[in-house]
Coordinates of C-alpha atoms and ligand atoms in Angstrom, one line a residue:
M1436 CA -46.1 120.8 79.0
A1437 CA -48.9 119.1 78.8
D1438 CA -50.8 119.2 76.1
K1439 CA -53.3 122.7 75.4
M1440 CA -57.1 122.2 76.5
D1441 CA -59.5 123.3 75.0
V1442 CA -61.3 123.8 78.9
V1443 CA -59.3 123.4 81.9
V1444 CA -61.6 123.5 85.0
V1445 CA -60.0 124.4 88.8
G1446 CA -61.8 122.7 91.4
S1447 CA -64.2 119.6 91.2
G1448 CA -66.8 120.2 93.2
A1449 CA -70.7 121.2 92.7
A1450 CA -70.6 123.5 90.0
G1451 CA -67.0 122.3 88.4
S1452 CA -68.5 118.8 88.1
V1453 CA -71.2 120.3 85.8
F1454 CA -68.9 122.5 83.4
A1455 CA -66.7 119.3 83.6
A1456 CA -69.3 117.2 82.4
T1457 CA -71.2 119.8 79.8
L1458 CA -68.3 120.3 78.0
A1459 CA -66.9 117.4 77.6
E1460 CA -70.4 115.6 76.1
A1461 CA -70.3 119.2 73.9
G1462 CA -66.4 117.4 72.7
R1463 CA -64.3 119.9 74.1
S1464 CA -61.1 118.8 75.4
V1465 CA -61.4 119.6 79.4
L1466 CA -58.7 119.0 82.5
V1467 CA -59.9 119.1 86.1
L1468 CA -57.5 120.5 88.2
E1469 CA -58.6 119.6 91.8
G1470 CA -56.5 120.5 95.0
G1471 CA -57.2 117.4 97.4
K1472 CA -57.1 113.8 97.3
S1473 CA -58.8 111.9 94.6
R1474 CA -61.5 109.2 96.0
T1475 CA -63.8 107.4 94.9
L1476 CA -67.9 106.6 96.0
D1477 CA -65.8 103.5 97.5
D1478 CA -63.5 105.2 98.9
L1479 CA -65.9 106.5 102.1
Y1480 CA -67.2 105.5 105.8
S1481 CA -69.7 106.1 106.7
S1482 CA -67.9 108.1 110.0
Q1483 CA -68.0 111.4 112.0
I1484 CA -64.1 110.3 112.0
W1485 CA -63.7 109.5 108.7
A1486 CA -66.2 112.2 107.7
R1487 CA -63.2 114.8 108.7
R1488 CA -61.5 114.0 106.1
L1489 CA -63.9 116.0 103.3
K1490 CA -63.1 118.9 105.2
T1491 CA -61.0 122.0 103.7
G1492 CA -57.3 120.5 103.8
A1493 CA -56.0 123.6 101.2
A1494 CA -54.3 126.7 102.7
M1495 CA -55.8 128.2 105.6
V1496 CA -58.5 131.1 105.2
E1497 CA -57.7 133.8 108.0
E1498 CA -61.5 134.9 109.4
T1499 CA -61.7 138.0 111.1
G1500 CA -64.8 140.8 111.0
K1501 CA -67.2 140.9 113.5
H1502 CA -69.2 137.7 112.9
P1503 CA -66.6 134.9 111.2
I1504 CA -68.4 133.1 107.9
W1505 CA -67.2 129.4 109.6
Y1506 CA -65.2 128.5 105.9
N1507 CA -63.7 125.2 107.5
F1508 CA -67.9 124.0 108.4
N1509 CA -68.6 124.6 104.9
S1510 CA -65.6 123.8 102.4
G1511 CA -64.4 120.8 101.5
H1512 CA -61.3 119.6 99.5
G1513 CA -60.4 116.5 97.3
Y1514 CA -63.2 114.7 94.0
G1515 CA -66.4 116.4 94.7
G1516 CA -65.5 119.2 97.0
A1517 CA -68.3 120.5 99.8
A1518 CA -70.3 118.8 98.0
M1519 CA -69.2 115.3 99.1
H1520 CA -70.0 116.0 102.1
H1521 CA -72.9 118.4 101.4
Y1522 CA -77.5 117.5 102.8
G1523 CA -78.7 117.6 98.7
V1524 CA -81.3 120.6 100.4
W1525 CA -82.2 121.9 97.0
P1526 CA -84.7 124.4 97.4
R1527 CA -85.3 127.2 94.1
Y1528 CA -85.1 130.6 94.7
H1529 CA -88.1 133.1 93.8
P1530 CA -88.2 135.4 91.3
E1531 CA -88.2 138.0 93.5
D1532 CA -84.5 136.9 94.9
M1533 CA -83.6 138.6 92.1
K1534 CA -85.2 141.5 91.9
S1535 CA -84.6 142.5 95.2
Q1536 CA -83.9 146.3 93.5
T1537 CA -86.5 147.1 91.3
L1538 CA -88.8 145.4 93.7
Y1539 CA -88.4 146.9 97.1
G1540 CA -85.3 148.8 96.1
R1541 CA -82.6 146.9 98.5
A1542 CA -79.7 144.6 97.2
I1543 CA -78.9 143.9 93.8
D1544 CA -80.5 142.9 90.4
W1545 CA -79.4 139.7 89.0
P1546 CA -78.7 140.4 85.4
F1547 CA -81.3 138.0 84.4
E1548 CA -85.5 137.1 85.7
Y1549 CA -86.4 133.4 87.1
D1550 CA -87.6 132.7 83.9
E1551 CA -84.6 132.7 82.4
L1552 CA -82.9 130.4 85.0
R1553 CA -85.9 127.5 85.7
P1554 CA -85.1 125.8 82.1
F1555 CA -81.3 125.2 83.8
Y1556 CA -83.7 124.5 87.4
D1557 CA -85.4 121.5 85.4
Q1558 CA -83.1 119.9 83.2
I1559 CA -80.7 120.3 86.6
Q1560 CA -83.5 118.0 88.4
A1561 CA -84.3 115.3 85.8
D1562 CA -79.8 114.5 85.5
V1563 CA -80.0 114.4 89.4
G1564 CA -83.5 113.2 90.1
I1565 CA -84.5 115.9 93.3
S1566 CA -87.6 114.0 95.6
G1567 CA -90.4 116.2 97.0
D1568 CA -93.9 117.3 95.6
A1569 CA -94.2 120.4 93.8
E1570 CA -97.3 121.1 94.7
A1571 CA -97.8 120.2 98.8
E1572 CA -94.7 123.1 98.8
I1573 CA -97.4 125.8 98.5
W1574 CA -94.3 128.3 98.6
R1575 CA -92.7 126.6 95.1
P1576 CA -91.6 129.6 92.5
P1577 CA -92.8 127.1 88.7
G1578 CA -90.8 124.6 87.4
D1579 CA -91.7 120.8 86.4
P1580 CA -92.8 118.4 89.1
Y1581 CA -90.1 116.7 90.7
P1582 CA -89.4 113.7 89.4
L1583 CA -88.8 111.7 92.3
P1584 CA -91.8 111.6 95.2
P1585 CA -91.1 112.9 98.3
I1586 CA -88.3 111.1 100.6
L1587 CA -89.4 109.3 104.3
V1588 CA -90.9 111.5 107.3
N1589 CA -91.6 109.0 110.3
Q1590 CA -91.6 109.9 113.8
H1591 CA -88.7 112.6 114.0
G1592 CA -90.0 115.1 111.3
E1593 CA -94.0 113.6 113.0
A1594 CA -93.2 115.1 115.9
F1595 CA -92.3 119.1 114.5
A1596 CA -95.0 118.9 112.0
K1597 CA -97.3 118.9 115.3
G1598 CA -95.6 122.3 116.2
F1599 CA -95.9 124.1 113.1
K1600 CA -99.9 123.4 112.6
E1601 CA -100.6 123.9 116.0
M1602 CA -98.8 127.0 115.5
G1603 CA -100.9 127.7 112.2
L1604 CA -97.5 127.1 110.3
H1605 CA -97.6 125.2 106.8
T1606 CA -95.0 122.0 106.5
S1607 CA -94.2 119.8 103.3
P1608 CA -91.6 117.0 102.0
I1609 CA -88.4 119.0 101.9
P1610 CA -87.1 119.3 97.9
I1611 CA -83.8 117.5 97.9
A1612 CA -81.3 115.7 95.6
V1613 CA -81.7 111.9 97.4
L1614 CA -83.6 109.5 95.7
S1615 CA -86.3 108.2 97.2
Q1616 CA -87.0 105.8 94.5
P1617 CA -83.2 104.4 92.5
Y1618 CA -82.8 106.6 89.6
K1619 CA -81.0 106.7 86.1
G1620 CA -79.0 103.7 87.2
R1621 CA -77.9 104.5 91.2
P1622 CA -80.1 103.2 94.9
A1623 CA -83.3 104.2 96.6
C1624 CA -81.6 105.9 99.8
I1625 CA -81.4 104.0 103.1
W1626 CA -81.9 106.3 105.6
D1627 CA -78.9 105.1 107.3
G1628 CA -78.6 109.7 108.4
W1629 CA -74.7 109.3 106.9
C1630 CA -75.1 112.5 104.4
D1631 CA -72.6 114.0 106.8
A1632 CA -69.9 112.2 105.6
G1633 CA -70.4 111.3 102.0
C1634 CA -73.2 108.6 100.5
P1635 CA -71.1 106.0 99.6
T1636 CA -74.4 104.7 97.7
G1637 CA -74.8 107.3 96.0
A1638 CA -78.2 108.1 96.7
L1639 CA -77.3 112.2 97.3
A1640 CA -76.3 113.8 93.6
N1641 CA -72.6 114.6 95.6
P1642 CA -70.2 114.9 92.3
L1643 CA -69.1 111.2 92.3
A1644 CA -72.1 110.2 91.2
V1645 CA -73.4 112.7 88.8
Y1646 CA -71.5 114.4 87.2
L1647 CA -67.7 113.8 87.5
P1648 CA -68.6 109.8 86.1
R1649 CA -70.8 112.0 83.2
A1650 CA -67.5 114.2 82.9
Q1651 CA -65.4 111.1 82.7
A1652 CA -66.5 108.9 80.2
A1653 CA -66.9 111.8 78.3
G1654 CA -63.2 111.9 78.0
A1655 CA -62.7 114.6 80.7
K1656 CA -59.4 113.3 82.5
L1657 CA -59.3 114.2 86.7
Q1658 CA -56.0 115.4 87.9
S1659 CA -55.8 115.9 92.2
E1660 CA -53.3 116.5 94.1
S1661 CA -53.3 119.7 91.6
T1662 CA -53.0 123.4 93.2
V1663 CA -54.3 126.1 91.1
T1664 CA -52.2 129.2 92.3
R1665 CA -52.7 132.0 89.2
V1666 CA -54.5 132.8 85.9
L1667 CA -51.8 133.0 83.2
M1668 CA -52.8 135.6 80.7
N1669 CA -51.2 137.0 78.0
Q1670 CA -49.2 140.6 76.9
R1671 CA -51.8 143.1 76.8
G1672 CA -54.0 141.4 80.2
D1673 CA -57.1 140.6 77.9
R1674 CA -57.1 136.5 77.8
A1675 CA -56.7 134.2 80.3
T1676 CA -53.7 132.1 78.6
G1677 CA -54.2 129.3 81.0
V1678 CA -53.1 128.3 84.7
E1679 CA -50.1 127.8 87.3
Y1680 CA -50.6 125.0 89.7
Y1681 CA -48.2 122.7 92.2
D1682 CA -48.3 119.4 92.7
A1683 CA -48.3 117.2 95.9
A1684 CA -44.5 117.9 95.7
G1685 CA -44.1 120.8 95.6
E1686 CA -43.1 121.1 91.5
R1687 CA -44.6 124.4 89.6
H1688 CA -46.7 123.5 86.5
V1689 CA -48.3 125.2 83.2
Q1690 CA -51.5 124.1 82.0
E1691 CA -52.6 126.2 79.2
A1692 CA -56.1 126.1 77.5
E1693 CA -58.6 128.3 75.3
T1694 CA -60.8 128.8 78.0
V1695 CA -60.6 128.7 81.9
V1696 CA -63.9 128.0 84.3
L1697 CA -62.4 128.7 88.5
A1698 CA -64.4 126.8 90.1
A1699 CA -62.2 126.5 93.2
F1700 CA -65.4 127.2 96.1
T1701 CA -66.3 131.0 96.9
V1702 CA -63.4 132.4 98.8
E1703 CA -60.8 130.4 96.8
N1704 CA -62.1 132.2 93.3
P1705 CA -61.1 136.1 94.3
R1706 CA -57.8 134.8 96.1
I1707 CA -56.8 132.6 92.7
L1708 CA -57.7 135.8 91.2
L1709 CA -56.1 138.4 93.3
N1710 CA -53.2 136.7 93.1
S1711 CA -53.0 136.8 89.4
G1712 CA -51.4 138.8 87.1
K1713 CA -49.7 140.7 89.3
S1714 CA -46.2 142.0 87.8
D1715 CA -49.1 143.5 84.9
S1716 CA -52.1 144.8 87.1
A1717 CA -52.1 146.1 90.6
G1718 CA -55.5 144.3 90.9
G1719 CA -55.2 141.3 90.4
V1720 CA -57.3 139.6 86.6
A1721 CA -60.5 140.0 85.8
N1722 CA -60.8 142.7 88.4
S1723 CA -61.1 146.2 87.4
S1724 CA -64.2 146.8 89.5
G1725 CA -62.4 146.5 92.1
L1726 CA -65.1 144.0 92.9
V1727 CA -63.1 141.0 92.9
G1728 CA -63.7 139.6 96.6
R1729 CA -66.5 141.9 97.3
Y1730 CA -70.3 141.1 98.2
L1731 CA -69.8 138.7 100.1
L1732 CA -72.4 136.8 101.8
S1733 CA -73.2 133.8 103.8
H1734 CA -76.6 132.8 105.4
A1735 CA -77.3 133.6 109.3
A1736 CA -78.5 129.7 110.4
V1737 CA -80.0 128.9 113.9
M1738 CA -80.5 125.7 115.2
I1739 CA -83.0 124.7 116.7
Y1740 CA -83.4 121.5 119.5
G1741 CA -86.0 120.0 121.3
M1742 CA -86.7 116.6 123.9
F1743 CA -89.2 115.0 122.8
P1744 CA -91.0 112.5 125.3
Q1745 CA -92.2 110.6 122.3
E1746 CA -89.3 107.9 120.0
T1747 CA -88.2 109.6 117.8
N1748 CA -85.1 108.4 116.2
S1749 CA -83.2 111.0 114.9
F1750 CA -80.1 109.1 114.2
F1751 CA -82.6 107.4 110.7
G1752 CA -83.0 109.8 108.0
A1753 CA -81.5 112.3 105.6
T1754 CA -79.0 115.0 107.6
G1755 CA -80.6 117.3 105.4
G1756 CA -84.2 117.2 106.9
Q1757 CA -87.5 115.7 105.9
L1758 CA -90.0 118.7 106.2
F1759 CA -90.2 121.6 105.3
N1760 CA -91.2 125.5 105.7
Q1761 CA -91.0 129.1 104.0
D1762 CA -94.0 130.7 105.4
G1763 CA -91.8 133.6 106.3
Y1764 CA -90.1 134.1 102.7
A1765 CA -92.0 137.5 102.3
K1766 CA -89.2 139.7 102.7
D1767 CA -91.5 142.9 103.2
S1768 CA -93.6 141.1 105.9
D1769 CA -94.8 143.3 109.0
E1770 CA -91.4 140.9 111.1
G1771 CA -89.8 144.0 111.3
A1772 CA -86.5 143.1 108.9
Y1773 CA -86.1 142.4 105.9
G1774 CA -85.1 139.4 104.4
S1775 CA -86.5 136.2 103.6
R1776 CA -86.3 133.4 106.0
Q1777 CA -87.1 129.0 105.7
W1778 CA -87.4 126.4 107.5
E1779 CA -85.4 122.9 106.9
I1780 CA -86.9 119.8 109.8
G1781 CA -86.0 116.7 111.7
L1782 CA -82.3 116.5 110.6
A1783 CA -80.9 112.8 111.1
T1784 CA -78.4 113.4 113.7
K1785 CA -75.5 111.3 115.3
P1786 CA -74.5 111.8 119.0
N1787 CA -70.7 113.2 118.0
D1788 CA -69.2 116.3 115.9
L1789 CA -70.6 119.9 115.5
L1790 CA -74.2 119.1 114.3
G1791 CA -74.2 116.3 116.8
I1792 CA -76.2 115.4 119.8
A1793 CA -73.4 116.2 121.7
M1794 CA -73.1 119.6 120.6
S1795 CA -76.2 120.5 120.9
R1796 CA -75.5 121.7 124.7
P1797 CA -72.2 122.1 125.0
D1798 CA -72.7 124.2 128.0
I1799 CA -73.0 120.4 130.3
Y1800 CA -70.2 117.5 131.3
G1801 CA -69.6 114.4 133.3
E1802 CA -72.9 112.8 134.3
A1803 CA -75.4 115.4 133.3
L1804 CA -73.3 115.0 129.3
H1805 CA -74.1 111.0 129.9
K1806 CA -77.8 110.9 131.2
F1807 CA -78.1 113.7 128.0
M1808 CA -77.1 112.1 125.5
H1809 CA -78.7 108.7 127.1
D1810 CA -81.6 110.0 126.5
G1811 CA -80.8 112.6 123.3
A1812 CA -80.0 108.8 121.0
R1813 CA -83.8 108.0 120.9
H1814 CA -86.0 111.7 121.9
L1815 CA -84.0 114.4 120.3
G1816 CA -84.9 116.6 117.0
A1817 CA -83.2 118.6 115.2
M1818 CA -84.6 121.7 112.5
V1819 CA -81.9 124.5 111.5
G1820 CA -83.8 128.1 110.5
V1821 CA -81.6 129.7 107.5
C1822 CA -82.2 134.0 106.7
E1823 CA -81.2 135.8 104.0
D1824 CA -77.9 138.1 104.4
Q1825 CA -77.7 141.9 102.2
P1826 CA -75.1 142.3 99.5
N1827 CA -72.5 145.1 101.2
V1828 CA -69.5 145.6 99.0
E1829 CA -67.0 145.5 103.1
N1830 CA -68.2 142.0 103.6
R1831 CA -64.8 140.3 101.4
V1832 CA -62.0 138.2 100.6
E1833 CA -59.1 140.0 100.2
L1834 CA -54.9 139.2 100.9
S1835 CA -53.6 138.9 103.9
S1836 CA -50.0 139.0 104.1
T1837 CA -49.2 135.5 105.7
K1838 CA -48.3 132.7 103.0
D1839 CA -48.9 129.4 101.5
R1840 CA -46.3 127.5 101.4
Y1841 CA -46.5 128.2 97.9
G1842 CA -45.2 131.7 98.6
L1843 CA -48.6 133.1 98.0
P1844 CA -50.8 135.1 99.7
L1845 CA -54.0 133.8 102.3
A1846 CA -57.7 134.2 101.8
R1847 CA -58.6 136.7 104.5
T1848 CA -62.4 136.7 104.6
V1849 CA -64.3 140.2 106.6
Y1850 CA -67.6 139.6 107.2
E1851 CA -70.4 141.3 109.6
Y1852 CA -74.1 140.3 109.1
S1853 CA -76.1 143.3 108.3
A1854 CA -78.7 144.6 110.5
D1855 CA -81.7 142.5 108.5
A1856 CA -80.4 139.0 108.6
L1857 CA -79.3 139.3 112.8
K1858 CA -83.3 140.4 113.6
L1859 CA -84.8 137.2 111.1
W1860 CA -81.8 135.0 113.2
D1861 CA -83.9 136.4 116.0
I1862 CA -86.6 135.4 114.9
S1863 CA -86.3 132.7 113.8
A1864 CA -84.7 130.9 116.5
Q1865 CA -87.5 132.1 119.4
E1866 CA -90.6 131.2 116.9
G1867 CA -88.0 127.9 116.6
V1868 CA -88.3 127.1 120.2
A1869 CA -91.9 128.3 120.3
I1870 CA -92.9 125.4 117.5
T1871 CA -90.9 122.6 119.9
R1872 CA -92.4 123.8 122.5
A1873 CA -95.7 123.3 120.8
A1874 CA -95.2 120.2 119.2
G1875 CA -94.8 118.8 123.3
A1876 CA -91.1 118.6 123.5
T1877 CA -90.2 119.0 127.3
D1878 CA -86.9 120.5 126.6
A1879 CA -86.5 123.0 123.2
W1880 CA -83.5 125.5 123.2
H1881 CA -81.7 127.0 120.1
G1882 CA -77.5 127.1 119.1
P1883 CA -75.3 130.0 119.0
L1884 CA -75.2 132.0 115.4
G1885 CA -74.4 129.5 112.8
G1886 CA -72.8 130.9 108.7
Q1887 CA -74.2 128.5 106.3
H1888 CA -73.7 128.9 102.2
I1889 CA -70.3 131.2 101.3
M1890 CA -71.8 133.4 98.7
G1891 CA -70.6 136.5 96.4
G1892 CA -67.2 137.2 95.7
T1893 CA -67.3 137.2 92.4
I1894 CA -70.6 138.5 91.6
M1895 CA -72.2 138.6 88.2
G1896 CA -74.4 142.4 86.5
N1897 CA -74.4 143.7 83.2
D1898 CA -72.4 146.8 84.3
P1899 CA -68.6 145.7 84.6
S1900 CA -67.9 148.9 86.7
K1901 CA -70.5 146.8 89.0
S1902 CA -70.1 143.6 89.1
V1903 CA -67.0 141.2 87.9
V1904 CA -68.6 138.3 85.9
N1905 CA -72.0 139.0 82.8
R1906 CA -74.6 136.6 82.8
Y1907 CA -72.7 133.7 81.9
S1908 CA -70.8 133.8 84.2
Q1909 CA -68.5 135.2 82.2
A1910 CA -65.9 137.3 83.2
H1911 CA -66.1 141.3 82.0
D1912 CA -62.7 141.7 81.7
V1913 CA -61.3 138.3 80.2
S1914 CA -64.1 137.2 78.1
N1915 CA -61.9 133.4 78.5
L1916 CA -61.8 133.2 81.7
F1917 CA -65.6 131.9 83.2
I1918 CA -66.9 131.3 87.3
G1919 CA -68.1 128.7 88.4
G1920 CA -69.9 128.2 91.7
G1921 CA -72.4 130.8 94.5
G1922 CA -69.8 133.0 94.1
V1923 CA -70.8 134.6 91.2
F1924 CA -74.9 135.1 93.3
P1925 CA -75.3 138.7 93.7
T1926 CA -77.7 138.4 96.4
S1927 CA -77.9 135.1 98.9
S1928 CA -82.3 134.5 98.9
C1929 CA -82.2 132.3 102.4
V1930 CA -82.3 129.1 100.2
N1931 CA -79.3 126.8 99.9
S1932 CA -77.2 127.6 97.7
T1933 CA -76.1 124.2 95.7
F1934 CA -79.4 123.6 93.7
T1935 CA -78.8 126.8 92.2
L1936 CA -74.8 127.3 91.1
H1937 CA -75.7 124.1 89.4
A1938 CA -78.0 125.6 87.4
T1939 CA -76.0 129.0 87.0
S1940 CA -72.8 127.3 86.1
L1941 CA -74.6 124.5 83.8
M1942 CA -76.1 128.1 81.8
S1943 CA -72.4 129.9 81.7
A1944 CA -71.8 125.6 80.2
Q1945 CA -74.5 125.7 77.9
F1946 CA -72.8 129.6 76.9
M1947 CA -70.0 128.4 76.3
C1948 CA -70.8 125.9 74.3
D1949 CA -73.0 127.6 72.6
N1950 CA -70.8 130.0 71.5
W1951 CA -67.4 128.2 71.4
S1952 CA -65.5 130.2 68.1
A1953 CA -65.9 133.5 70.0
V1954 CA -65.7 132.6 73.9
S1955 CA -62.0 130.7 72.8
A1956 CA -61.0 132.8 69.5
Ligands
FAD2926 C1 -71.9 120.0 105.7 C2 -72.4 120.6 104.7 C3 -73.8 120.3 104.3 C4 -74.4 121.3 103.1 N1 -75.3 120.9 102.5 C5 -76.6 121.6 101.6 C6 -77.7 121.8 101.7 O1 -78.3 120.4 102.0 N2 -77.9 122.5 100.6 C7 -77.1 123.1 99.4 O2 -77.2 123.4 98.6 N3 -76.5 122.9 99.7 C8 -75.1 122.5 100.8 N4 -73.8 122.6 101.4 C9 -73.4 123.5 100.8 C10 -72.4 122.8 99.5 O3 -71.5 122.1 99.9 C11 -71.8 124.0 98.6 O4 -72.8 124.7 98.2 C12 -70.8 123.2 97.1 O5 -70.5 122.5 97.5 C13 -70.1 124.8 96.6 O6 -69.9 124.4 95.1 P1 -68.5 124.5 94.9 O7 -68.4 123.7 93.1 O8 -68.3 126.3 94.5 O9 -67.0 124.3 95.8 P2 -66.9 122.4 95.4 O10 -68.0 121.5 96.0 O11 -66.7 123.0 97.4 O12 -65.7 122.5 95.6 C14 -64.9 123.6 95.2 C15 -63.2 122.8 94.7 O13 -62.3 123.4 94.7 C16 -61.0 122.8 94.9 N5 -60.3 123.8 95.1 C17 -59.7 124.8 96.0 N6 -59.0 125.2 95.4 C18 -58.8 125.1 94.4 C19 -57.4 125.1 93.7 N7 -56.5 126.2 94.0 N8 -57.1 124.7 92.7 C20 -57.7 123.4 92.6 N9 -58.7 123.0 93.0 C21 -59.2 123.8 94.3 C22 -61.7 122.4 96.5 O14 -60.6 121.3 97.0 C23 -62.9 121.3 95.9 O15 -62.4 120.2 96.0 C24 -73.5 122.2 102.3 C25 -72.0 122.4 102.8 C26 -71.8 122.0 103.6 C27 -69.9 121.7 103.8
SF4_2927 S1 -79.3 108.3 104.4 FE1 -79.6 108.2 102.0 S2 -78.3 110.3 101.4 FE2 -77.5 110.1 103.0 S3 -76.0 108.9 103.6 FE3 -77.4 107.2 103.8 S4 -78.4 106.1 101.8 FE4 -77.3 108.7 101.4

């Protein structure tokens, strides 16, 4: 059996890399077990076919319910996880997102207020280098100014900006974890629009560019092709002793550790917990509340497209977009639906694949598609509207009766968007098309309902009967077990989740460092 570690981190993605770097730099021995393959930035290729290798290769997820959550689109596998091909749009949650119940009598309050998370947002943005304009971003919650000036705005962003202005709406530079200038040894973006294939230069703050190198420099060990299946518990069932995992040859191993951090993405974390501790407790580990897997959350997203008379050259730029709008953020606006919504404007668009030019018109073939692709290559514009959904205990991850190659039940998701989210989606779809027309596009249309950013399932709270983890992402039932990722969010807001899950992970990892003797005892 391998040496016992201070910390075993499950998953090398966004959350796992923050935990690994913070704990290793504090002198803890850290092992990161990653189910997928090892890779470095040099292994990445800017090609849509190659980019599919970044998608999940792990056990399949059965998606059920009225609205699938698009697990395959949202997940990733191998060093860096989904964060390897994420687009780096990094806005902050707003203070009211964490106090919905107190302020509006809706949803669930977080166990802390925005001001408590703010220093962790500020620390993370200083670490990774976010580009933006804090003053022009009039909706932005309090925080340090961005470390870097805004990213490029070209004809694509300018085309849409005209439409927003015509409609009396604002735009600001997008807050994005893409370097507009060299920063801390990493190069500036070259605007080639390949973020979806994993930025090979290190200009985008994915785990291989920032926190994994820091973790390794501080002595953390990374181990690929090590799929964790269970958290192992002591006899009393109140402390984790380590994890069980399987290597590439299908051989079972046990890794002992003083503390366990589950950072295997929103759907896999509950699956591991529900599959654990079967001999001792029927409902899995850390599940005295019965809420492991519950309150799953997803954003309802709508892609908007326009064909412009002038050139947009949308193949150019960062995939996450150029401009930003949160004019629709007020949850209790008179739009007829509760919740927030936002726009990410001018997404760099390549010819093929899910978010490519071809898939914006899946209804046309042959000559019509040929002409559309020809025109779209230089004249298409794309933006995305993202809408908040409300926490619902019936939206969940549960175990399937189908087993994976190790004999463990697969995850099954059950999801249905709230009436509020569907109405916000509808409002966004209509508004987006109207903006695009006002911008002068000769044709404007929207895509179907899509799921973005999977959250919830292991939510945080003060009351152990109503949540799985506390304010420090520490399991209420198991004091040396921590959860990393958006799974701990009790509400989704409408903002992209990765900046906030970096901040909650840093808060949690810092708590572990500061209280090491208590959490490891
Ligand atoms: C195309 C795309 C674009 C996105 N764009 C944005 C954006 O612009 N802004 C934003 O905020 N967010 C964006 N996201 C979301 C972002 O990628 C996620 O929020 C983030 O990666 C989640 O972090 P995580 O650590 O929870 O999971 P991940 O980063 O996915 O890391 C989880 C890791 O755990 C590993 N793992 C899973 N199961 C096991 C197991 N059993 N044993 C061992 N290891 C395991 C996985 O292989 C993976 O490496 C985007 C996502 C995608 C897919
Ligand atoms: S556009 Fe910029 S951030 Fe995206 S892949 Fe290219 S260099 Fe990296």
